[in-house]
mmCIF file of C-alpha atoms and ligand atoms in Angstrom:
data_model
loop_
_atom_site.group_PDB
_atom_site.id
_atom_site.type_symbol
_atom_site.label_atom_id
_atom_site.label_comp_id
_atom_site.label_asym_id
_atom_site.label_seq_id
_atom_site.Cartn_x
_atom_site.Cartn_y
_atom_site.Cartn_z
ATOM 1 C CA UNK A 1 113.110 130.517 152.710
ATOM 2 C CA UNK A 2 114.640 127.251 153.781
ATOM 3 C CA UNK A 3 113.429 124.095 152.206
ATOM 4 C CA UNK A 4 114.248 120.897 152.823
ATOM 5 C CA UNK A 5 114.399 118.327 149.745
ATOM 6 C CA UNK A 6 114.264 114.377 149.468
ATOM 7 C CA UNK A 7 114.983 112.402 146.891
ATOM 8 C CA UNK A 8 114.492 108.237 146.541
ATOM 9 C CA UNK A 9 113.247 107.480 143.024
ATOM 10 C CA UNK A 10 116.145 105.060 142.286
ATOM 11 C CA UNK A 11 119.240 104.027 143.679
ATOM 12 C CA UNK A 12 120.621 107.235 145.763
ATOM 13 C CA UNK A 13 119.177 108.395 148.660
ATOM 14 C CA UNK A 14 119.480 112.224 149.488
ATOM 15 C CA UNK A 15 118.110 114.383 151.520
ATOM 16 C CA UNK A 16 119.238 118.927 151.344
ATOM 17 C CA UNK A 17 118.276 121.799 152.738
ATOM 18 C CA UNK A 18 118.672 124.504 150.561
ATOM 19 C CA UNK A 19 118.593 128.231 151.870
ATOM 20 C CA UNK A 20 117.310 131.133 149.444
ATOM 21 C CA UNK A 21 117.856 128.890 146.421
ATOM 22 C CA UNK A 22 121.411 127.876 147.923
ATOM 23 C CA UNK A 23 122.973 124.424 149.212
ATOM 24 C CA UNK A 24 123.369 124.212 152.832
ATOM 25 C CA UNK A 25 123.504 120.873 153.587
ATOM 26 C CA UNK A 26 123.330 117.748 151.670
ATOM 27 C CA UNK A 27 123.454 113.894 152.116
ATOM 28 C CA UNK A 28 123.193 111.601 149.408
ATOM 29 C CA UNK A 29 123.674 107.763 149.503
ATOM 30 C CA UNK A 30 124.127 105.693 146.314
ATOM 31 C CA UNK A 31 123.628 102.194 146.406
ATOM 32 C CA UNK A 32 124.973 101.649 143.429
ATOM 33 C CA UNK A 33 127.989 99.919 144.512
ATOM 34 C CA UNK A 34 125.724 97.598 146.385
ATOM 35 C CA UNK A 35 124.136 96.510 143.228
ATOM 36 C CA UNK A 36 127.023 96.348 141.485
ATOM 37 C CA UNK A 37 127.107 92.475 141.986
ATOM 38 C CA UNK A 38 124.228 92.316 140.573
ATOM 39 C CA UNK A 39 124.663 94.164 137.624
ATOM 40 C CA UNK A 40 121.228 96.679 137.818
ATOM 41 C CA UNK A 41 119.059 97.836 140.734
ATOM 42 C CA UNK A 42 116.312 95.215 141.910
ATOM 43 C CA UNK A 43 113.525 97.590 143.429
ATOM 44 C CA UNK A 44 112.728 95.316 146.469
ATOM 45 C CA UNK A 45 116.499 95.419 148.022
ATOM 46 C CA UNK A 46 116.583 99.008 147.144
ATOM 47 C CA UNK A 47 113.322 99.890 148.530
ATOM 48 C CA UNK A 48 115.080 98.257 151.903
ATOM 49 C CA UNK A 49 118.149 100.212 151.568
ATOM 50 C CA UNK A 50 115.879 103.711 151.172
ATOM 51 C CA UNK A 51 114.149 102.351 154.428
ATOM 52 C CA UNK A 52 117.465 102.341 156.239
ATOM 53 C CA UNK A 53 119.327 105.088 154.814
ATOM 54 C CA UNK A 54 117.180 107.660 155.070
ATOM 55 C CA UNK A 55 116.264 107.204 158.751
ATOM 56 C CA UNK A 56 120.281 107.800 159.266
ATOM 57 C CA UNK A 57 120.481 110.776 157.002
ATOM 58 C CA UNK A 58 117.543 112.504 158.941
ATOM 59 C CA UNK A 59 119.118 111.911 162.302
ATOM 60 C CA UNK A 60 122.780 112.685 161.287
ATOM 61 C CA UNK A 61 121.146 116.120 159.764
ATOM 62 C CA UNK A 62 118.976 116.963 162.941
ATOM 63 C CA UNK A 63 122.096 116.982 164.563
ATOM 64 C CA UNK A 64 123.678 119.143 162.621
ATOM 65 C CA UNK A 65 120.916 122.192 161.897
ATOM 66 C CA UNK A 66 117.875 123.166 163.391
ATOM 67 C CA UNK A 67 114.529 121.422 161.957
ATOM 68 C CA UNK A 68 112.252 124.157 163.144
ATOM 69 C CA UNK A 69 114.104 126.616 160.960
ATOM 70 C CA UNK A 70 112.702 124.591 157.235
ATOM 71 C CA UNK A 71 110.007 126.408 155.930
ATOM 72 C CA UNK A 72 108.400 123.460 153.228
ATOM 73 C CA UNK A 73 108.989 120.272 152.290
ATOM 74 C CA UNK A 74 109.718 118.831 148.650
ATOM 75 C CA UNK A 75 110.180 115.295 147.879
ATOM 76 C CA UNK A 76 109.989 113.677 144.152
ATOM 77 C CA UNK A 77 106.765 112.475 143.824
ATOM 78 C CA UNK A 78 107.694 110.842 139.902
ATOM 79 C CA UNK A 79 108.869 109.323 137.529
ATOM 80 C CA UNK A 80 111.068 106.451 139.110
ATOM 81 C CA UNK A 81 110.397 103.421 141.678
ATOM 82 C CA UNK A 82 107.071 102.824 143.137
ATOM 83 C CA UNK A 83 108.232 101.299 146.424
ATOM 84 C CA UNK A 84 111.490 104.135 146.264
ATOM 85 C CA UNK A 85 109.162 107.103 145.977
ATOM 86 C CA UNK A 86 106.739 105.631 148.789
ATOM 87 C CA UNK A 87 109.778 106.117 151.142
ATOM 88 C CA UNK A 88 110.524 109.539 150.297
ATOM 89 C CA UNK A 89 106.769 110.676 150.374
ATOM 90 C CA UNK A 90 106.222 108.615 153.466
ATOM 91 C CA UNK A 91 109.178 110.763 155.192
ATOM 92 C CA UNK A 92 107.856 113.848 153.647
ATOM 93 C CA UNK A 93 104.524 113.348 155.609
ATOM 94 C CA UNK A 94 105.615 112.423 158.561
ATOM 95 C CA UNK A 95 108.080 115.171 158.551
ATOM 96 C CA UNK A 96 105.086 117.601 156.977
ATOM 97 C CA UNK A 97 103.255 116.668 160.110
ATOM 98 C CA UNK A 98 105.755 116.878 162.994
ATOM 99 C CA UNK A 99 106.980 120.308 161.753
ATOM 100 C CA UNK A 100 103.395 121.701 160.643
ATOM 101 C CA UNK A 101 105.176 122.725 157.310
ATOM 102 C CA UNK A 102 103.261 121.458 153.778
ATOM 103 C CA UNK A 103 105.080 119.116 151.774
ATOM 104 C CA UNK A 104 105.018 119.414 147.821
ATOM 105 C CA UNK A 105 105.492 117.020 145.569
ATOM 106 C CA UNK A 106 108.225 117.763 142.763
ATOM 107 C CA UNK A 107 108.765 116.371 139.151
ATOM 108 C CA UNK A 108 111.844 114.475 138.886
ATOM 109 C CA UNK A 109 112.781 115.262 135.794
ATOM 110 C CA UNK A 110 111.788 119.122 136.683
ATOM 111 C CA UNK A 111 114.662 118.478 139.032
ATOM 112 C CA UNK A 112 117.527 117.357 136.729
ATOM 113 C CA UNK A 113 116.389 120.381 134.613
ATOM 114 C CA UNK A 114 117.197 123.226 137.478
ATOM 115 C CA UNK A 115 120.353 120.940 138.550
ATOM 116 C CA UNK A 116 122.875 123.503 136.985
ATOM 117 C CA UNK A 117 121.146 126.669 138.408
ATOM 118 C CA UNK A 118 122.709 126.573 141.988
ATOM 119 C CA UNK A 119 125.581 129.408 140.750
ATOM 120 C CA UNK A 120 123.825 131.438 138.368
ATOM 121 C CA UNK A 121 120.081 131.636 137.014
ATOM 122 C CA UNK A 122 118.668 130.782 134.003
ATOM 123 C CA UNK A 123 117.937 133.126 131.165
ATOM 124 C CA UNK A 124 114.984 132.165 129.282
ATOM 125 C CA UNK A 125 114.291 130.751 126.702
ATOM 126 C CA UNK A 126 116.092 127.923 127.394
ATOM 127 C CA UNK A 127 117.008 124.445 126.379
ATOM 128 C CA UNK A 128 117.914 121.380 128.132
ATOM 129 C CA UNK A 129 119.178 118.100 127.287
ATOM 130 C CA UNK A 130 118.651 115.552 130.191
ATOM 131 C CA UNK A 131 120.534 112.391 129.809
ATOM 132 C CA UNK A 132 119.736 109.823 132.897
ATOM 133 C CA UNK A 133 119.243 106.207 133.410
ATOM 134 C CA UNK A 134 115.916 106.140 132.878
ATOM 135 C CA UNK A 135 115.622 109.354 130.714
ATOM 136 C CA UNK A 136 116.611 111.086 127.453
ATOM 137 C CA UNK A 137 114.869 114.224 126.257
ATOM 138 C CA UNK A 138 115.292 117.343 125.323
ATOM 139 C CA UNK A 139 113.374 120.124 127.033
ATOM 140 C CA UNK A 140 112.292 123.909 126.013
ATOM 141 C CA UNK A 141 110.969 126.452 128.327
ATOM 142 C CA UNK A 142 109.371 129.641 127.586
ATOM 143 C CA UNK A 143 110.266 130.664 131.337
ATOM 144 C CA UNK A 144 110.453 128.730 135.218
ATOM 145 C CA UNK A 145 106.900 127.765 134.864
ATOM 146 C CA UNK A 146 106.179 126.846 130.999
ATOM 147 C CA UNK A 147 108.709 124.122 130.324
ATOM 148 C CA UNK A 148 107.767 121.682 127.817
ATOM 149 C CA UNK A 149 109.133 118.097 126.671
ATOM 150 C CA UNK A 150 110.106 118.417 122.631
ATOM 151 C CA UNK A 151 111.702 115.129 122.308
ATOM 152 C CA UNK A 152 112.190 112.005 123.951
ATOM 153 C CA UNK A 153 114.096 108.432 123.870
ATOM 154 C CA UNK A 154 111.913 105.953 121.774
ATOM 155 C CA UNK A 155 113.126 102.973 123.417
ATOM 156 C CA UNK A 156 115.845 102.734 126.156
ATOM 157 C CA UNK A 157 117.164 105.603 127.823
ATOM 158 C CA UNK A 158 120.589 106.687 127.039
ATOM 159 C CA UNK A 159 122.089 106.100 130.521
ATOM 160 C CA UNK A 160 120.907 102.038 130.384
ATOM 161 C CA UNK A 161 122.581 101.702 127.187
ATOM 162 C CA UNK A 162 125.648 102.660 128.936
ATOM 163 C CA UNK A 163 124.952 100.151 131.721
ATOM 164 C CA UNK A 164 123.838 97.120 128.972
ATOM 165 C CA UNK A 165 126.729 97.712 126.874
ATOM 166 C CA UNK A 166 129.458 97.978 129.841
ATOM 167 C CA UNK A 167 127.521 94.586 131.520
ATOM 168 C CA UNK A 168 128.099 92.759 127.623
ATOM 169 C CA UNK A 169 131.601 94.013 128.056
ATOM 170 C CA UNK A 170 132.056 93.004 131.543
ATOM 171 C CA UNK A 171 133.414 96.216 132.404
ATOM 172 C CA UNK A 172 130.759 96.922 135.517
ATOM 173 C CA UNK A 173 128.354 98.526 136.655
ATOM 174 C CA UNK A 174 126.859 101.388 136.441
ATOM 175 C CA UNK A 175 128.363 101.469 133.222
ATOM 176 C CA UNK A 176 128.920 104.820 132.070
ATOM 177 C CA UNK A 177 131.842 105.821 134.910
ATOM 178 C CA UNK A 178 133.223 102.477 134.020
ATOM 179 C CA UNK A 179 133.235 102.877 129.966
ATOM 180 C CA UNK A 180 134.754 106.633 130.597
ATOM 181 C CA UNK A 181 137.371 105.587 132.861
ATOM 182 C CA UNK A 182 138.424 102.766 129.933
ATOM 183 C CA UNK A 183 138.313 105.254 127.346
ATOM 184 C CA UNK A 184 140.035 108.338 129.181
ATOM 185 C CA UNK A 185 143.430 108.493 127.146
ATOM 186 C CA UNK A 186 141.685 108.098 123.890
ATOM 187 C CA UNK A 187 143.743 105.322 122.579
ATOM 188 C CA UNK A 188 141.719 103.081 120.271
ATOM 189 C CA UNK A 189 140.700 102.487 117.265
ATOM 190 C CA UNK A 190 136.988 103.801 116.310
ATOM 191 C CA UNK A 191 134.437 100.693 115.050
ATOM 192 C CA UNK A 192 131.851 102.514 113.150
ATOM 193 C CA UNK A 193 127.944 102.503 114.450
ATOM 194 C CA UNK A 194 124.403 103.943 111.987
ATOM 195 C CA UNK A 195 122.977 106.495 114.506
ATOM 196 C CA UNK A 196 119.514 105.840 114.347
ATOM 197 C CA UNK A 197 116.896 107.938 112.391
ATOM 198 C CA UNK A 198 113.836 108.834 114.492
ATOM 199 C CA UNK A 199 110.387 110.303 113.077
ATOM 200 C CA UNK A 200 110.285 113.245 115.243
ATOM 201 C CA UNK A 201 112.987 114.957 114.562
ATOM 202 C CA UNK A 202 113.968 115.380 118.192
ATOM 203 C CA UNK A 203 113.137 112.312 119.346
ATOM 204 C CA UNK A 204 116.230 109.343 120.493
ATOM 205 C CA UNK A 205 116.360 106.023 120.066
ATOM 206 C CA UNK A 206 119.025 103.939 121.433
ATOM 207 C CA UNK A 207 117.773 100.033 120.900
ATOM 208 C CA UNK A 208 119.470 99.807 117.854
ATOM 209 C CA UNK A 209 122.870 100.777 118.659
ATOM 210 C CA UNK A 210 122.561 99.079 121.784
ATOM 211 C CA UNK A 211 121.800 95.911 119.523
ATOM 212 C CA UNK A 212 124.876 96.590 117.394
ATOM 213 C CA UNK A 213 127.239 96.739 120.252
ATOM 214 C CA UNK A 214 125.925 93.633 121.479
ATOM 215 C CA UNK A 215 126.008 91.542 118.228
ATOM 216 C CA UNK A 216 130.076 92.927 117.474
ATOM 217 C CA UNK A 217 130.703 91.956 120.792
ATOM 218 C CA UNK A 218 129.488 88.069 120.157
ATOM 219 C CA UNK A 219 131.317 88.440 116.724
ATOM 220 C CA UNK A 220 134.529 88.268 118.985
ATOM 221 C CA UNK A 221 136.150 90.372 116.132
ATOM 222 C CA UNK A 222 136.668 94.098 118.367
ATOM 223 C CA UNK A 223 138.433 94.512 121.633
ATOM 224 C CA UNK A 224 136.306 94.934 124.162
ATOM 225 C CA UNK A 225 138.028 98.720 124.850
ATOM 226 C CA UNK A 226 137.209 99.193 121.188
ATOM 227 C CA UNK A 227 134.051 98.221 121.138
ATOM 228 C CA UNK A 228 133.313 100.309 124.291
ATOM 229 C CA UNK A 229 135.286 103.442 123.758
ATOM 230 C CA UNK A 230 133.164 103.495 119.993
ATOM 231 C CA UNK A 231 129.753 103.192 121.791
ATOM 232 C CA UNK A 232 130.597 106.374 124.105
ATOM 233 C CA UNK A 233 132.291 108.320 121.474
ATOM 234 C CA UNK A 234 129.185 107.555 119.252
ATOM 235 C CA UNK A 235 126.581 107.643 121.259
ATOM 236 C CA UNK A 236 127.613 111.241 122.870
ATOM 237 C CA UNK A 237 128.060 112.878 118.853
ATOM 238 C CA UNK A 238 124.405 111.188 118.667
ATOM 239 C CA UNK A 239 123.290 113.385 121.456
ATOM 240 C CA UNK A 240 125.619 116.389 120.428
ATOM 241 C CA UNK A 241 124.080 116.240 116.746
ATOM 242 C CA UNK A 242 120.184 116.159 118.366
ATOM 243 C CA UNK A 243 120.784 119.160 120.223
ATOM 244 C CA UNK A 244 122.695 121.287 117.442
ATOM 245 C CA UNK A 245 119.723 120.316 115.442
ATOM 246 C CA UNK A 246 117.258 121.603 117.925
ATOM 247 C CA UNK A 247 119.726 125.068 118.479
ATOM 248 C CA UNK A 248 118.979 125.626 114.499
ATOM 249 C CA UNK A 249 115.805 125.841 114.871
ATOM 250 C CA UNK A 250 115.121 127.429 118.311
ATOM 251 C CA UNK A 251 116.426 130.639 119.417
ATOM 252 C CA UNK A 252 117.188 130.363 123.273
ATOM 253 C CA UNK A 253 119.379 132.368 125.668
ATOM 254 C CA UNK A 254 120.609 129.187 128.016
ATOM 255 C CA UNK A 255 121.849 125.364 127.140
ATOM 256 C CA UNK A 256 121.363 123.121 130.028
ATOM 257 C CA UNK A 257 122.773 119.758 130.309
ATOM 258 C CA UNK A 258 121.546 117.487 132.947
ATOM 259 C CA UNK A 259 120.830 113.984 134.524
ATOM 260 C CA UNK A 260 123.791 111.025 135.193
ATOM 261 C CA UNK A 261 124.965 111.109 131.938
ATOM 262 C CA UNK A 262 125.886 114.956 132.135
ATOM 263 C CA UNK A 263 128.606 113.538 134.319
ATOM 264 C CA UNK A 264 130.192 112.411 131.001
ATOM 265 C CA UNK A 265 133.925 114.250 130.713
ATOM 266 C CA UNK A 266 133.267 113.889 126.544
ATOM 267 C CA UNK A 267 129.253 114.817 126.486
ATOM 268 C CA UNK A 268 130.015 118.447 128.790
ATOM 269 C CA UNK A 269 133.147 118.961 126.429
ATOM 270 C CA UNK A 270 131.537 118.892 123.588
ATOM 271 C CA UNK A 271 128.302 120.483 125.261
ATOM 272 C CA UNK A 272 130.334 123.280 126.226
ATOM 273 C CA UNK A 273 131.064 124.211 121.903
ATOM 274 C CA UNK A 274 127.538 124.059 121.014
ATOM 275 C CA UNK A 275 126.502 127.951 122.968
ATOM 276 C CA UNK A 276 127.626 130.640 124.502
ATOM 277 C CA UNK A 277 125.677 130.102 127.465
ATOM 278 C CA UNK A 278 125.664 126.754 129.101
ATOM 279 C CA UNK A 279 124.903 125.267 132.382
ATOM 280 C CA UNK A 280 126.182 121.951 133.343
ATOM 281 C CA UNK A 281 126.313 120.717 136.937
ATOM 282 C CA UNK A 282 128.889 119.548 138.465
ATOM 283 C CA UNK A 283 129.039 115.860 138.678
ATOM 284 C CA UNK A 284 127.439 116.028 142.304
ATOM 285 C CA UNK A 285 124.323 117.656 141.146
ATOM 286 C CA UNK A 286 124.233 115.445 137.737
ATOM 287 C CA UNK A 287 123.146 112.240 139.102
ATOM 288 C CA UNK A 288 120.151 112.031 141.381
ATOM 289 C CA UNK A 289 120.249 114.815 144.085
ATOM 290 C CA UNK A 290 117.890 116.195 147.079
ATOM 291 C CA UNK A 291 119.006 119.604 146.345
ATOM 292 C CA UNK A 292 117.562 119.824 142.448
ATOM 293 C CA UNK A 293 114.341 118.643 143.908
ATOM 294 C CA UNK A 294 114.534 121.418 146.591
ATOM 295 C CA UNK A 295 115.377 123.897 144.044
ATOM 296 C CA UNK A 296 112.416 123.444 141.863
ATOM 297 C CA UNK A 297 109.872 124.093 144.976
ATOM 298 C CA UNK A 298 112.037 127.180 145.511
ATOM 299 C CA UNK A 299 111.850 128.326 142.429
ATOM 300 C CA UNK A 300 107.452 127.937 142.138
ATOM 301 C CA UNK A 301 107.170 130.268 145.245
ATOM 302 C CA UNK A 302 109.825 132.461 144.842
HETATM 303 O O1 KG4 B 401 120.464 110.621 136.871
HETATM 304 P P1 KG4 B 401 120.993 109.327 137.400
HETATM 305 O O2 KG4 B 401 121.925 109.396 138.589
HETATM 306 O O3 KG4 B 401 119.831 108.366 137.804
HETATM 307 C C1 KG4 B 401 118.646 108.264 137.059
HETATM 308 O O4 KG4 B 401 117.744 109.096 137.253
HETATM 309 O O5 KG4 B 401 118.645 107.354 136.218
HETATM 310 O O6 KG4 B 401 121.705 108.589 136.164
HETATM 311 C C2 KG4 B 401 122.338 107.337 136.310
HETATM 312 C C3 KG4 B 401 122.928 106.957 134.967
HETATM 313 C C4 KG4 B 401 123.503 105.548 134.926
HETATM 314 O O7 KG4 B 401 122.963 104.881 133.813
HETATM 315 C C5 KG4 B 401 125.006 105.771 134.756
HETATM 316 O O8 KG4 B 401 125.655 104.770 133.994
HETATM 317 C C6 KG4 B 401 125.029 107.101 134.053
HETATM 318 O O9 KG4 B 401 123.985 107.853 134.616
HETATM 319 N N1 KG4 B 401 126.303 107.795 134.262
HETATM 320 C C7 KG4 B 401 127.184 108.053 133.275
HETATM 321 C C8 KG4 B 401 128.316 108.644 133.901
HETATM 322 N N2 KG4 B 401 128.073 108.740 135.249
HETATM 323 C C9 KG4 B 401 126.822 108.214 135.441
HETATM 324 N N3 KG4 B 401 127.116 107.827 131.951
HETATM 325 C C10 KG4 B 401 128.183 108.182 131.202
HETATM 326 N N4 KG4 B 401 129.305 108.735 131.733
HETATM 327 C C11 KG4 B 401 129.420 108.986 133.060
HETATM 328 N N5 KG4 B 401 130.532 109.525 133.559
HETATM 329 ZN ZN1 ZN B 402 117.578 111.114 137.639
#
């Protein structure tokens, strides 16, 4: 079964076709360093930049594999952008229409949660920590079809934080390549931040040490390489912590780490201690793909 995937519900742009569960082709456009002057994505430019992106992805593919050979359509129908998603499902119907093929819509997050399955399947029960910029949450599922949110960011995603706390810094944006690159030969000097304590026991919440980083920062007493390299280093034993927690009391036979922050050289490190079996995708498939999307309508009707 071929399937052809598109994905628009931020910043990238990406359209795959995926073959029996496996990549075949894939295009993806970020636009990120286009917003980079502006510090964060403003939805009307990058509903523009969708418009004319993904016209050129479709014809540089069509000349490069046979159309007639996709058997479905998926495109992510939510969470993200209203005017970003209206591209994608605008493309999907048209396409859905010119091929006679039906077009599904797809669960974003669903996506970032089969993102490391490309090389080898799931076992279930498994458990999956998705780290994005607009989404924090730990996931279990039973199996493919029963997968079920158990905890969630309380306030701002994880992934944003990254973004606010590199923009305080002025180190760039997006902000978490930028604070990992500053903080890759481990040389400074740790500045101390309270991890939050949430009510569900799963559940994030990242406001607070957001707001920490922000007033040190105006105190003018850290380096700005401190102050950054502390955030990442605390924030990802935050995350580490929530999952070992959940691991104690769930017994599961995968860990899955996806979504932007996945990407994270010190998050899939330390990931990589907490089971024997883990997934994490490759940086690629971490941030917002067309071939995760893909791979969840492959894996309903397989
Ligand atoms: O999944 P994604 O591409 O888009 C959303 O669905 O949000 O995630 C983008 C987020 C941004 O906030 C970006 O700063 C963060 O992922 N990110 C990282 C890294 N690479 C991307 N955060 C920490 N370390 C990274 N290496
Ligand atoms: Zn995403």
């Amino acid at each position: 079964m071929v399937i052809l995937g598109i994905e628009t519900s931020h910043d990238d742009t990406s359209i795959a076709i995926i073959e029996k569960g496996k990549i075949l082709k894939m295009i993806t456009w970020s636009q990120s360093d286009f917003f980079a002057q502006y510090g964060g994505t403003i939805p009307e430019l990058s509903s523009r930049q969708h418009s004319q992106n993904i016209i050129r992805i479709i014809d540089k593919l069509k000349s490069e594999f046979d159309f007639s050979k996709i058997d479905a359509i998926a495109y992510t129908e939510k969470p993200g952008l209203i005017g970003t998603l209206q591209i994608g499902f605008l493309v999907a119907q048209a396409l859905s229409r010119v091929l006679k093929i039906k077009a599904y819509p797809i669960d974003h997050i669903e996506g970032h949660f089969f993102s490391a399955s490309f090389e080898k399947n799931y076992l279930f029960p498994a458990l999956a920590l998705i780290v994005s910029g607009g989404h924090s949450q730990l996931m279990l599922a039973k199996d493919k079809d029963n997968i079920e949110v158990i905890g969630s960011t309380l306030d701002d995603a994880i992934g944003e934080v990254f973004d606010k706390v590199a923009t305080k810094l002025n180190l760039g944006f997006p902000g978490g390549p930028k604070i990992e690159a500053l903080c890759k030969d481990n040389d400074f000097d740790l500045v101390k931040l309270t991890k939050p304590k949430t009510q569900g026991e799963f559940d994030f919440s990242f406001s607070g040490m957001k707001s920490q980083v922000i007033n040190l920062a105006n105190q003018k007493k850290h380096s700005s390489k401190n102050l950054a390299c502390s955030f990442q280093k605390e924030a990802v034993d935050y995350l580490l912590e929530k999952t070992k927690k959940c691991l104690e009391k769930y017994k599961i036979n995968s860990l899955i780490l996806g979504g932007g922050v996945a990407a994270n050289f010190l998050l899939r490190e330390g990931f990589k201690k907490l089971h024997e079996n883990v997934y994490i995708p490759s940086k690629e498939l971490a941030t917002d793909n067309a071939a995760m999307i893909a791979k969840v309508l492959y894996e309903k009707l397989k």
